[in-house]
Amino acid sequence: MRFLFVHGTGVRRERHDTLFALVRDRLTARFPGATVDSCFWGERYGATLSAHGRSVPGLGAPGAVPGPDEEEIAEWGLLVADPLCELRVLAEAGWDTAAGGDPHDDPDGDEFAMPGVQSAGDRVLELLAGVRGVPDGGEQAALLLGTGLAAGFPAALESVSRSAEAARAGERAVGETQALELAKALARAVTAAALASAGAEADCTGAERDRLVELITARLGGDARFPGARAAAVLGRLAMRVTTQPLLNAWRGSLTVGATPALGDILRYQARGADLRAFLHERITAEPGPTVLIGHSLGGIALVDLLALAAARGEPVPGVELLVTVGSQAPFLYELGALAGVVPGTKLPYAFPRWLNVYDRQDVLSYLAEPVFPGDPRVSDQEIGSRQPFPACHSAYWKQDSLYARIEQAVAEAEIG
C-alpha cells in the first residue's frame, strides 16, 4: 500500500519538508509496511509575482508625499471606523475654559454663566434631539435616499444623540465658538455612523457626504465651513499617523506580496489548474497501487477535480482506492460551481473512489461533503478538533492522533491491503 501526500496552498520547500516529515512518521508508525510519498508542487505550480510586485501602486515609492485630499480621507476613515471618535476628543479634552483653565483663553467663554441657564452646548444637543430621522422631501431626504444612507440614518441619529460622548462634549461647550465646533462634530458623527451602517451598500461620494454634513450642521445652528479647533487638530494628526498614503502603500505591498503564496496559489489554480492536475496524475501513476491520496486544503481540491474528471471520462486514475481530504474547501466549491470536475446538482462519477473528508469546526476553510452528496455511501465526514482558533487550526490536523486513527479506520473499511 502506498500513501501520497499532497500539500495545500502557500507551501514552499522548507515548510513542505517539515510538514511531510511529520506526516510520514505518523503514517509509518500506523502502517509499517506502507510506502509514504509526497507530491511537492508549490514551487513549480504555485504563484509568484512575475514583475516583482510592480502592479501594486506605491510599492516602490515608500517616501511618496501625501496628496491634497489624503488627510481628509484619513479622517473619514477613522470616523467611519469609530463615529464617536471626534466627539470623544471633545468630551475628554474639552476646551480650556471648560477644563478649568482661564476663561479669558476663550473669547466666547462665559465666566459668569448663571446656574440653571442653558449652555451653548446644551442648545446644540437639544436641536440634535429634535432632528427627524429622514425628513419628508427636501435636499437632505434626497441625499439620504440617493446615497443609500436612509435606512441607517435614524439609528445613527439615535446612537450619537444618546451617547455619553455627545453629552459630555455638550457640557464642556460653554461658548458660541465651541458650540459651532460641537455642531460640526455631531453632524460628522451622525454621517459617519450612517456610512458605517450602510457599509458596502453606500453609494456616496465625498461631495455628497460633505453636503449632508453641511445640512445637518445648519440644523444644529452651526456652519460646516467652520474650521474647528481642538478635535479637528487631534483627529487630523492621528489620522495622518495611521493612514497616510506611504503607510497604506506599505500595508498594501506587504499584504499583496505576503498573501501571494497562499491566495495566489488558489487564484492560479482556478485559472490554470490543468497543469497541476496533470502533474498529480503523473505522480499518482508513477508507482503501482493500491494508493491512498491525502490532500490538504487546495491539495484536496485538486485531487477531487482530478479524480472526478478522470472518472467522468471513463478513465479513472489507476490504483486509487481512497481519497482523504483534510481542511478542504472542495464541498463548498462544488456548491458554488467552482469545481472543475463536478457540476452542482450532479452526483460524483461512478468510478470516483471512497472519500473521507476530515474537518475541524473551528477551521473556516474546512467544509462538509456528506450534505452536498447525500446518500452517496462513498462519502463520509469525520470531525476532529485541535482546540486551536483559526488560522492555527487549519494546520494543526497533522499532529493529532485522531486524524491518523480516522485514516486507519477508513483504510480498514475499504479493505486496502
mmCIF file of C-alpha atoms in Angstrom, residues 57-406:
data_model
loop_
_atom_site.group_PDB
_atom_site.id
_atom_site.type_symbol
_atom_site.label_atom_id
_atom_site.label_comp_id
_atom_site.label_asym_id
_atom_site.label_seq_id
_atom_site.Cartn_x
_atom_site.Cartn_y
_atom_site.Cartn_z
ATOM 1 C CA PRO A 57 0.517 51.177 -6.500
ATOM 2 C CA GLY A 58 3.178 52.894 -4.419
ATOM 3 C CA LEU A 59 5.085 49.721 -3.564
ATOM 4 C CA GLY A 60 8.280 51.150 -4.981
ATOM 5 C CA ALA A 61 7.775 54.634 -3.542
ATOM 6 C CA PRO A 62 7.614 54.418 0.268
ATOM 7 C CA GLY A 63 8.527 58.079 0.642
ATOM 8 C CA ALA A 64 5.746 59.412 -1.537
ATOM 9 C CA VAL A 65 4.283 62.742 -0.426
ATOM 10 C CA PRO A 66 0.617 62.551 0.635
ATOM 11 C CA GLY A 67 -1.831 64.095 -1.841
ATOM 12 C CA PRO A 68 -4.046 67.105 -1.051
ATOM 13 C CA ASP A 69 -7.115 65.029 -0.144
ATOM 14 C CA GLU A 70 -5.388 62.355 1.909
ATOM 15 C CA GLU A 71 -5.737 63.998 5.310
ATOM 16 C CA GLU A 72 -9.483 64.331 4.778
ATOM 17 C CA ILE A 73 -9.747 60.746 3.523
ATOM 18 C CA ALA A 74 -7.751 59.551 6.530
ATOM 19 C CA GLU A 75 -10.006 61.464 8.946
ATOM 20 C CA TRP A 76 -13.150 59.954 7.466
ATOM 21 C CA GLY A 77 -11.555 56.528 7.584
ATOM 22 C CA LEU A 78 -11.222 56.908 11.346
ATOM 23 C CA LEU A 79 -14.713 58.387 11.689
ATOM 24 C CA VAL A 80 -16.404 55.550 9.829
ATOM 25 C CA ALA A 81 -14.475 53.026 11.940
ATOM 26 C CA ASP A 82 -15.456 54.891 15.129
ATOM 27 C CA PRO A 83 -18.132 57.576 14.500
ATOM 28 C CA LEU A 84 -17.784 58.948 18.049
ATOM 29 C CA CYS A 85 -14.006 59.419 17.986
ATOM 30 C CA GLU A 86 -14.121 63.174 17.298
ATOM 31 C CA LEU A 87 -16.734 63.712 19.995
ATOM 32 C CA ARG A 88 -14.612 61.613 22.329
ATOM 33 C CA VAL A 89 -11.740 64.062 21.887
ATOM 34 C CA LEU A 90 -14.030 66.958 22.828
ATOM 35 C CA ALA A 91 -15.527 65.010 25.710
ATOM 36 C CA GLU A 92 -12.128 64.111 27.147
ATOM 37 C CA ALA A 93 -10.003 67.124 26.246
ATOM 38 C CA GLY A 94 -12.733 69.726 26.042
ATOM 39 C CA TRP A 95 -11.758 73.364 25.787
ATOM 40 C CA ASP A 96 -9.520 75.240 28.184
ATOM 41 C CA THR A 97 -12.348 77.119 29.922
ATOM 42 C CA ALA A 98 -14.481 74.010 30.377
ATOM 43 C CA ALA A 99 -11.490 72.109 31.706
ATOM 44 C CA GLY A 100 -10.918 74.629 34.463
ATOM 45 C CA GLY A 101 -8.416 76.898 32.736
ATOM 46 C CA ASP A 102 -8.515 80.661 32.408
ATOM 47 C CA PRO A 103 -11.857 81.664 30.823
ATOM 48 C CA HIS A 104 -10.124 84.569 29.101
ATOM 49 C CA ASP A 105 -8.303 81.987 26.929
ATOM 50 C CA ASP A 106 -11.596 81.642 25.027
ATOM 51 C CA PRO A 107 -13.146 84.919 23.867
ATOM 52 C CA ASP A 108 -16.560 83.260 23.753
ATOM 53 C CA GLY A 109 -16.264 81.591 27.154
ATOM 54 C CA ASP A 110 -18.882 82.658 29.673
ATOM 55 C CA GLU A 111 -17.153 83.054 33.024
ATOM 56 C CA PHE A 112 -20.359 84.420 34.538
ATOM 57 C CA ALA A 113 -22.704 81.631 33.381
ATOM 58 C CA MET A 114 -25.709 81.519 35.705
ATOM 59 C CA PRO A 115 -26.795 78.228 37.271
ATOM 60 C CA GLY A 116 -29.817 76.786 35.501
ATOM 61 C CA VAL A 117 -29.168 78.760 32.309
ATOM 62 C CA GLN A 118 -28.850 76.510 29.246
ATOM 63 C CA SER A 119 -25.299 76.400 27.895
ATOM 64 C CA ALA A 120 -24.410 76.772 24.226
ATOM 65 C CA GLY A 121 -23.562 73.077 24.019
ATOM 66 C CA ASP A 122 -26.845 72.009 25.580
ATOM 67 C CA ARG A 123 -28.732 74.084 22.997
ATOM 68 C CA VAL A 124 -26.936 72.214 20.195
ATOM 69 C CA LEU A 125 -27.785 68.847 21.753
ATOM 70 C CA GLU A 126 -31.415 69.870 22.117
ATOM 71 C CA LEU A 127 -31.520 70.737 18.432
ATOM 72 C CA LEU A 128 -29.953 67.360 17.588
ATOM 73 C CA ALA A 129 -32.606 65.553 19.624
ATOM 74 C CA GLY A 130 -35.255 67.304 17.510
ATOM 75 C CA VAL A 131 -33.829 66.239 14.159
ATOM 76 C CA ARG A 132 -36.126 63.760 12.427
ATOM 77 C CA GLY A 133 -34.780 60.513 11.039
ATOM 78 C CA VAL A 134 -35.484 61.063 7.355
ATOM 79 C CA PRO A 135 -37.407 64.285 6.639
ATOM 80 C CA ASP A 136 -40.138 64.279 4.023
ATOM 81 C CA GLY A 137 -38.905 65.905 0.846
ATOM 82 C CA GLY A 138 -36.116 68.449 0.608
ATOM 83 C CA GLU A 139 -32.449 68.185 -0.188
ATOM 84 C CA GLN A 140 -31.493 66.166 2.889
ATOM 85 C CA ALA A 141 -34.110 63.496 2.175
ATOM 86 C CA ALA A 142 -32.998 63.290 -1.451
ATOM 87 C CA LEU A 143 -29.374 62.940 -0.369
ATOM 88 C CA LEU A 144 -30.126 60.186 2.115
ATOM 89 C CA LEU A 145 -32.200 58.228 -0.383
ATOM 90 C CA GLY A 146 -29.781 58.772 -3.250
ATOM 91 C CA THR A 147 -26.712 57.664 -1.292
ATOM 92 C CA GLY A 148 -28.166 54.554 0.348
ATOM 93 C CA LEU A 149 -27.901 56.091 3.828
ATOM 94 C CA ALA A 150 -31.611 56.493 4.541
ATOM 95 C CA ALA A 151 -32.133 53.098 6.166
ATOM 96 C CA GLY A 152 -29.416 53.551 8.773
ATOM 97 C CA PHE A 153 -29.826 57.275 9.341
ATOM 98 C CA PRO A 154 -32.430 57.157 12.156
ATOM 99 C CA ALA A 155 -30.316 54.717 14.164
ATOM 100 C CA ALA A 156 -27.231 56.865 13.507
ATOM 101 C CA LEU A 157 -29.033 59.918 14.907
ATOM 102 C CA GLU A 158 -30.187 57.942 17.920
ATOM 103 C CA SER A 159 -26.787 56.467 18.728
ATOM 104 C CA VAL A 160 -24.977 59.804 18.507
ATOM 105 C CA SER A 161 -27.576 61.906 20.341
ATOM 106 C CA ARG A 162 -27.783 59.417 23.220
ATOM 107 C CA SER A 163 -24.046 58.845 23.510
ATOM 108 C CA ALA A 164 -22.120 59.743 26.644
ATOM 109 C CA GLU A 165 -19.515 61.395 24.412
ATOM 110 C CA ALA A 166 -22.046 63.843 22.986
ATOM 111 C CA ALA A 167 -23.447 64.653 26.439
ATOM 112 C CA ARG A 168 -20.001 65.278 27.925
ATOM 113 C CA ALA A 169 -18.863 67.370 24.950
ATOM 114 C CA GLY A 170 -22.077 69.408 25.245
ATOM 115 C CA GLU A 171 -21.410 70.092 28.910
ATOM 116 C CA ARG A 172 -17.983 71.432 28.104
ATOM 117 C CA ALA A 173 -19.088 73.672 25.214
ATOM 118 C CA VAL A 174 -19.882 76.915 27.076
ATOM 119 C CA GLY A 175 -19.247 79.494 24.346
ATOM 120 C CA GLU A 176 -20.592 80.126 20.856
ATOM 121 C CA THR A 177 -17.327 79.228 19.126
ATOM 122 C CA GLN A 178 -17.318 75.928 20.978
ATOM 123 C CA ALA A 179 -20.969 75.364 20.049
ATOM 124 C CA LEU A 180 -20.087 75.811 16.378
ATOM 125 C CA GLU A 181 -17.382 73.191 16.631
ATOM 126 C CA LEU A 182 -19.701 70.855 18.536
ATOM 127 C CA ALA A 183 -22.421 71.195 15.882
ATOM 128 C CA LYS A 184 -20.000 70.253 13.136
ATOM 129 C CA ALA A 185 -18.573 67.330 15.138
ATOM 130 C CA LEU A 186 -22.076 65.989 15.819
ATOM 131 C CA ALA A 187 -23.013 66.249 12.147
ATOM 132 C CA ARG A 188 -19.852 64.408 11.125
ATOM 133 C CA ALA A 189 -20.525 61.715 13.742
ATOM 134 C CA VAL A 190 -24.086 61.130 12.513
ATOM 135 C CA THR A 191 -22.967 60.991 8.885
ATOM 136 C CA ALA A 192 -20.098 58.619 9.717
ATOM 137 C CA ALA A 193 -22.448 56.336 11.674
ATOM 138 C CA ALA A 194 -24.832 56.216 8.712
ATOM 139 C CA LEU A 195 -21.936 55.381 6.372
ATOM 140 C CA ALA A 196 -20.727 52.665 8.723
ATOM 141 C CA SER A 197 -24.226 51.170 8.880
ATOM 142 C CA ALA A 198 -24.565 51.146 5.085
ATOM 143 C CA GLY A 199 -21.115 49.628 4.596
ATOM 144 C CA ALA A 200 -20.505 48.448 1.045
ATOM 145 C CA GLU A 201 -24.124 49.302 0.153
ATOM 146 C CA ALA A 202 -23.391 53.018 0.473
ATOM 147 C CA ASP A 203 -23.313 54.845 -2.849
ATOM 148 C CA CYS A 204 -21.950 58.128 -1.572
ATOM 149 C CA THR A 205 -19.287 60.438 -2.971
ATOM 150 C CA GLY A 206 -17.154 62.748 -0.877
ATOM 151 C CA ALA A 207 -19.112 65.747 -2.159
ATOM 152 C CA GLU A 208 -22.439 64.181 -1.154
ATOM 153 C CA ARG A 209 -21.055 63.277 2.257
ATOM 154 C CA ASP A 210 -19.826 66.830 2.827
ATOM 155 C CA ARG A 211 -23.151 68.310 1.728
ATOM 156 C CA LEU A 212 -25.002 66.077 4.190
ATOM 157 C CA VAL A 213 -22.699 67.295 6.962
ATOM 158 C CA GLU A 214 -23.450 70.899 5.942
ATOM 159 C CA LEU A 215 -27.208 70.347 6.045
ATOM 160 C CA ILE A 216 -27.143 68.642 9.447
ATOM 161 C CA THR A 217 -24.749 71.239 10.870
ATOM 162 C CA ALA A 218 -27.039 74.047 9.721
ATOM 163 C CA ARG A 219 -29.976 72.397 11.514
ATOM 164 C CA LEU A 220 -27.880 72.439 14.681
ATOM 165 C CA GLY A 221 -27.228 76.159 14.387
ATOM 166 C CA GLY A 222 -23.687 75.770 13.118
ATOM 167 C CA ASP A 223 -21.682 76.252 9.964
ATOM 168 C CA ALA A 224 -19.892 73.288 8.392
ATOM 169 C CA ARG A 225 -17.302 75.660 6.932
ATOM 170 C CA PHE A 226 -16.178 76.484 10.473
ATOM 171 C CA PRO A 227 -12.614 75.117 10.616
ATOM 172 C CA GLY A 228 -12.869 73.543 14.058
ATOM 173 C CA ALA A 229 -10.075 73.577 16.575
ATOM 174 C CA ARG A 230 -9.000 71.050 19.165
ATOM 175 C CA ALA A 231 -10.883 67.961 17.943
ATOM 176 C CA ALA A 232 -10.048 68.568 14.304
ATOM 177 C CA ALA A 233 -6.364 69.051 15.103
ATOM 178 C CA VAL A 234 -6.112 65.909 17.235
ATOM 179 C CA LEU A 235 -8.111 63.778 14.820
ATOM 180 C CA GLY A 236 -6.153 65.063 11.843
ATOM 181 C CA ARG A 237 -2.790 64.247 13.401
ATOM 182 C CA LEU A 238 -3.947 60.782 14.446
ATOM 183 C CA ALA A 239 -5.478 60.018 11.062
ATOM 184 C CA MET A 240 -2.352 61.017 9.161
ATOM 185 C CA ARG A 241 -0.210 58.998 11.541
ATOM 186 C CA VAL A 242 -2.063 55.742 10.925
ATOM 187 C CA THR A 243 -3.469 56.068 7.404
ATOM 188 C CA THR A 244 -1.172 58.242 5.299
ATOM 189 C CA GLN A 245 -0.564 57.064 1.750
ATOM 190 C CA PRO A 246 3.044 55.947 2.315
ATOM 191 C CA LEU A 247 1.846 53.711 5.147
ATOM 192 C CA LEU A 248 -1.077 52.470 3.049
ATOM 193 C CA ASN A 249 1.409 51.698 0.294
ATOM 194 C CA ALA A 250 3.483 49.694 2.752
ATOM 195 C CA TRP A 251 0.416 47.834 4.025
ATOM 196 C CA ARG A 252 -0.819 47.192 0.526
ATOM 197 C CA GLY A 253 2.554 45.934 -0.550
ATOM 198 C CA SER A 254 3.045 43.673 2.449
ATOM 199 C CA LEU A 255 -0.488 42.299 2.202
ATOM 200 C CA THR A 256 -0.234 41.718 -1.541
ATOM 201 C CA VAL A 257 3.258 40.257 -1.540
ATOM 202 C CA GLY A 258 2.738 38.410 1.733
ATOM 203 C CA ALA A 259 -0.525 36.852 0.563
ATOM 204 C CA THR A 260 0.868 35.795 -2.813
ATOM 205 C CA PRO A 261 1.875 32.217 -1.891
ATOM 206 C CA ALA A 262 -1.455 31.401 -0.203
ATOM 207 C CA LEU A 263 -4.066 33.422 -2.068
ATOM 208 C CA GLY A 264 -2.047 33.450 -5.274
ATOM 209 C CA ASP A 265 -1.863 29.647 -5.415
ATOM 210 C CA ILE A 266 -5.657 29.454 -5.234
ATOM 211 C CA LEU A 267 -6.172 32.030 -7.967
ATOM 212 C CA ARG A 268 -3.540 30.411 -10.160
ATOM 213 C CA TYR A 269 -5.146 27.000 -9.737
ATOM 214 C CA GLN A 270 -8.577 28.348 -10.673
ATOM 215 C CA ALA A 271 -7.099 29.798 -13.875
ATOM 216 C CA ARG A 272 -4.546 27.110 -14.787
ATOM 217 C CA GLY A 273 -5.408 24.065 -12.714
ATOM 218 C CA ALA A 274 -4.989 21.607 -15.590
ATOM 219 C CA ASP A 275 -1.204 21.761 -15.299
ATOM 220 C CA LEU A 276 -1.254 20.819 -11.615
ATOM 221 C CA ARG A 277 -3.794 18.063 -12.194
ATOM 222 C CA ALA A 278 -1.620 16.583 -14.949
ATOM 223 C CA PHE A 279 1.362 16.646 -12.574
ATOM 224 C CA LEU A 280 -0.645 14.904 -9.857
ATOM 225 C CA HIS A 281 -1.797 12.240 -12.325
ATOM 226 C CA GLU A 282 1.815 11.603 -13.307
ATOM 227 C CA ARG A 283 2.930 11.262 -9.682
ATOM 228 C CA ILE A 284 -0.002 9.025 -8.713
ATOM 229 C CA THR A 285 0.532 6.594 -11.596
ATOM 230 C CA ALA A 286 4.326 6.519 -11.267
ATOM 231 C CA GLU A 287 4.001 3.667 -8.753
ATOM 232 C CA PRO A 288 1.534 0.781 -8.669
ATOM 233 C CA GLY A 289 -1.369 0.871 -6.251
ATOM 234 C CA PRO A 290 -3.254 0.416 -4.113
ATOM 235 C CA THR A 291 -2.876 4.133 -3.327
ATOM 236 C CA VAL A 292 -4.363 6.324 -0.612
ATOM 237 C CA LEU A 293 -4.338 10.021 -1.548
ATOM 238 C CA ILE A 294 -4.187 12.592 1.258
ATOM 239 C CA GLY A 295 -4.831 16.181 0.228
ATOM 240 C CA HIS A 296 -4.705 19.240 2.467
ATOM 241 C CA SER A 297 -6.734 22.344 1.602
ATOM 242 C CA LEU A 298 -6.037 23.243 -2.058
ATOM 243 C CA GLY A 299 -4.309 19.884 -2.498
ATOM 244 C CA GLY A 300 -7.628 18.208 -1.698
ATOM 245 C CA ILE A 301 -9.472 20.411 -4.197
ATOM 246 C CA ALA A 302 -7.061 19.469 -6.968
ATOM 247 C CA LEU A 303 -7.416 15.767 -6.139
ATOM 248 C CA VAL A 304 -11.227 15.890 -6.167
ATOM 249 C CA ASP A 305 -11.123 17.664 -9.534
ATOM 250 C CA LEU A 306 -8.614 15.203 -10.984
ATOM 251 C CA LEU A 307 -10.445 12.081 -9.821
ATOM 252 C CA ALA A 308 -13.864 13.375 -10.890
ATOM 253 C CA LEU A 309 -12.708 14.498 -14.328
ATOM 254 C CA ALA A 310 -10.897 11.225 -14.973
ATOM 255 C CA ALA A 311 -13.848 9.126 -13.800
ATOM 256 C CA ALA A 312 -16.300 11.145 -15.887
ATOM 257 C CA ARG A 313 -14.164 10.406 -18.987
ATOM 258 C CA GLY A 314 -14.295 6.706 -18.186
ATOM 259 C CA GLU A 315 -10.581 6.704 -17.421
ATOM 260 C CA PRO A 316 -10.331 6.562 -13.610
ATOM 261 C CA VAL A 317 -6.875 7.180 -12.165
ATOM 262 C CA PRO A 318 -5.346 3.697 -11.766
ATOM 263 C CA GLY A 319 -4.734 2.286 -8.308
ATOM 264 C CA VAL A 320 -6.535 4.948 -6.238
ATOM 265 C CA GLU A 321 -8.601 3.217 -3.555
ATOM 266 C CA LEU A 322 -9.195 6.021 -1.066
ATOM 267 C CA LEU A 323 -9.178 9.827 -1.084
ATOM 268 C CA VAL A 324 -8.651 11.678 2.206
ATOM 269 C CA THR A 325 -9.224 15.440 2.191
ATOM 270 C CA VAL A 326 -8.209 17.438 5.254
ATOM 271 C CA GLY A 327 -9.387 21.008 5.855
ATOM 272 C CA SER A 328 -10.840 21.057 2.364
ATOM 273 C CA GLN A 329 -12.943 23.636 0.545
ATOM 274 C CA ALA A 330 -13.941 21.184 -2.208
ATOM 275 C CA PRO A 331 -17.550 20.700 -0.972
ATOM 276 C CA PHE A 332 -18.098 24.466 -0.823
ATOM 277 C CA LEU A 333 -16.623 24.984 -4.287
ATOM 278 C CA TYR A 334 -18.960 22.248 -5.537
ATOM 279 C CA GLU A 335 -21.919 24.281 -4.251
ATOM 280 C CA LEU A 336 -20.546 27.398 -5.951
ATOM 281 C CA GLY A 337 -19.993 25.625 -9.247
ATOM 282 C CA ALA A 338 -16.270 26.309 -8.967
ATOM 283 C CA LEU A 339 -15.025 22.717 -9.139
ATOM 284 C CA ALA A 340 -13.673 21.638 -12.490
ATOM 285 C CA GLY A 341 -14.781 18.019 -12.127
ATOM 286 C CA VAL A 342 -18.357 18.097 -10.763
ATOM 287 C CA VAL A 343 -21.279 20.328 -11.739
ATOM 288 C CA PRO A 344 -23.592 21.455 -8.893
ATOM 289 C CA GLY A 345 -26.606 19.192 -8.530
ATOM 290 C CA THR A 346 -24.910 16.199 -10.134
ATOM 291 C CA LYS A 347 -23.550 13.122 -8.410
ATOM 292 C CA LEU A 348 -19.951 12.038 -8.172
ATOM 293 C CA PRO A 349 -18.995 9.872 -11.165
ATOM 294 C CA TYR A 350 -19.429 6.104 -10.791
ATOM 295 C CA ALA A 351 -15.680 5.371 -10.726
ATOM 296 C CA PHE A 352 -14.897 8.012 -8.074
ATOM 297 C CA PRO A 353 -13.150 6.316 -5.102
ATOM 298 C CA ARG A 354 -14.140 6.286 -1.428
ATOM 299 C CA TRP A 355 -13.799 9.755 0.082
ATOM 300 C CA LEU A 356 -13.006 10.542 3.731
ATOM 301 C CA ASN A 357 -13.370 14.271 4.443
ATOM 302 C CA VAL A 358 -11.836 15.436 7.741
ATOM 303 C CA TYR A 359 -12.798 18.825 9.164
ATOM 304 C CA ASP A 360 -12.399 20.968 12.262
ATOM 305 C CA ARG A 361 -15.402 23.044 13.300
ATOM 306 C CA GLN A 362 -13.085 25.967 14.116
ATOM 307 C CA ASP A 363 -11.368 25.814 10.735
ATOM 308 C CA VAL A 364 -13.240 28.246 8.496
ATOM 309 C CA LEU A 365 -11.531 26.671 5.473
ATOM 310 C CA SER A 366 -12.983 23.205 6.090
ATOM 311 C CA TYR A 367 -16.387 22.109 4.804
ATOM 312 C CA LEU A 368 -18.743 19.113 4.900
ATOM 313 C CA ALA A 369 -19.007 16.710 1.970
ATOM 314 C CA GLU A 370 -21.834 14.371 3.043
ATOM 315 C CA PRO A 371 -24.618 17.009 2.971
ATOM 316 C CA VAL A 372 -23.809 18.059 -0.591
ATOM 317 C CA PHE A 373 -23.553 14.463 -1.828
ATOM 318 C CA PRO A 374 -26.479 12.993 0.129
ATOM 319 C CA GLY A 375 -26.942 9.275 0.037
ATOM 320 C CA ASP A 376 -23.542 8.551 -1.516
ATOM 321 C CA PRO A 377 -22.065 5.694 0.576
ATOM 322 C CA ARG A 378 -18.560 6.509 -0.668
ATOM 323 C CA VAL A 379 -18.513 9.908 1.074
ATOM 324 C CA SER A 380 -18.031 10.356 4.818
ATOM 325 C CA ASP A 381 -17.200 13.332 7.048
ATOM 326 C CA GLN A 382 -15.173 12.997 10.244
ATOM 327 C CA GLU A 383 -14.719 15.829 12.726
ATOM 328 C CA ILE A 384 -11.599 16.316 14.812
ATOM 329 C CA GLY A 385 -10.654 19.265 16.996
ATOM 330 C CA SER A 386 -7.306 20.792 17.872
ATOM 331 C CA ARG A 387 -8.718 23.289 20.414
ATOM 332 C CA GLN A 388 -6.954 25.971 18.421
ATOM 333 C CA PRO A 389 -8.591 29.041 16.853
ATOM 334 C CA PHE A 390 -8.355 29.843 13.171
ATOM 335 C CA PRO A 391 -5.956 30.027 11.353
ATOM 336 C CA ALA A 392 -3.775 27.786 13.578
ATOM 337 C CA CYS A 393 -6.384 25.009 13.456
ATOM 338 C CA HIS A 394 -6.071 24.822 9.647
ATOM 339 C CA SER A 395 -2.539 23.446 10.034
ATOM 340 C CA ALA A 396 -2.965 21.638 13.355
ATOM 341 C CA TYR A 397 -4.512 18.455 11.905
ATOM 342 C CA TRP A 398 -1.190 16.748 11.288
ATOM 343 C CA LYS A 399 -0.136 16.496 14.925
ATOM 344 C CA GLN A 400 -3.390 14.905 16.083
ATOM 345 C CA ASP A 401 -3.550 11.166 16.611
ATOM 346 C CA SER A 402 -7.280 11.301 15.898
ATOM 347 C CA LEU A 403 -6.570 12.176 12.240
ATOM 348 C CA TYR A 404 -4.428 9.091 11.693
ATOM 349 C CA ALA A 405 -6.929 6.956 13.590
ATOM 350 C CA ARG A 406 -9.651 8.110 11.171
#
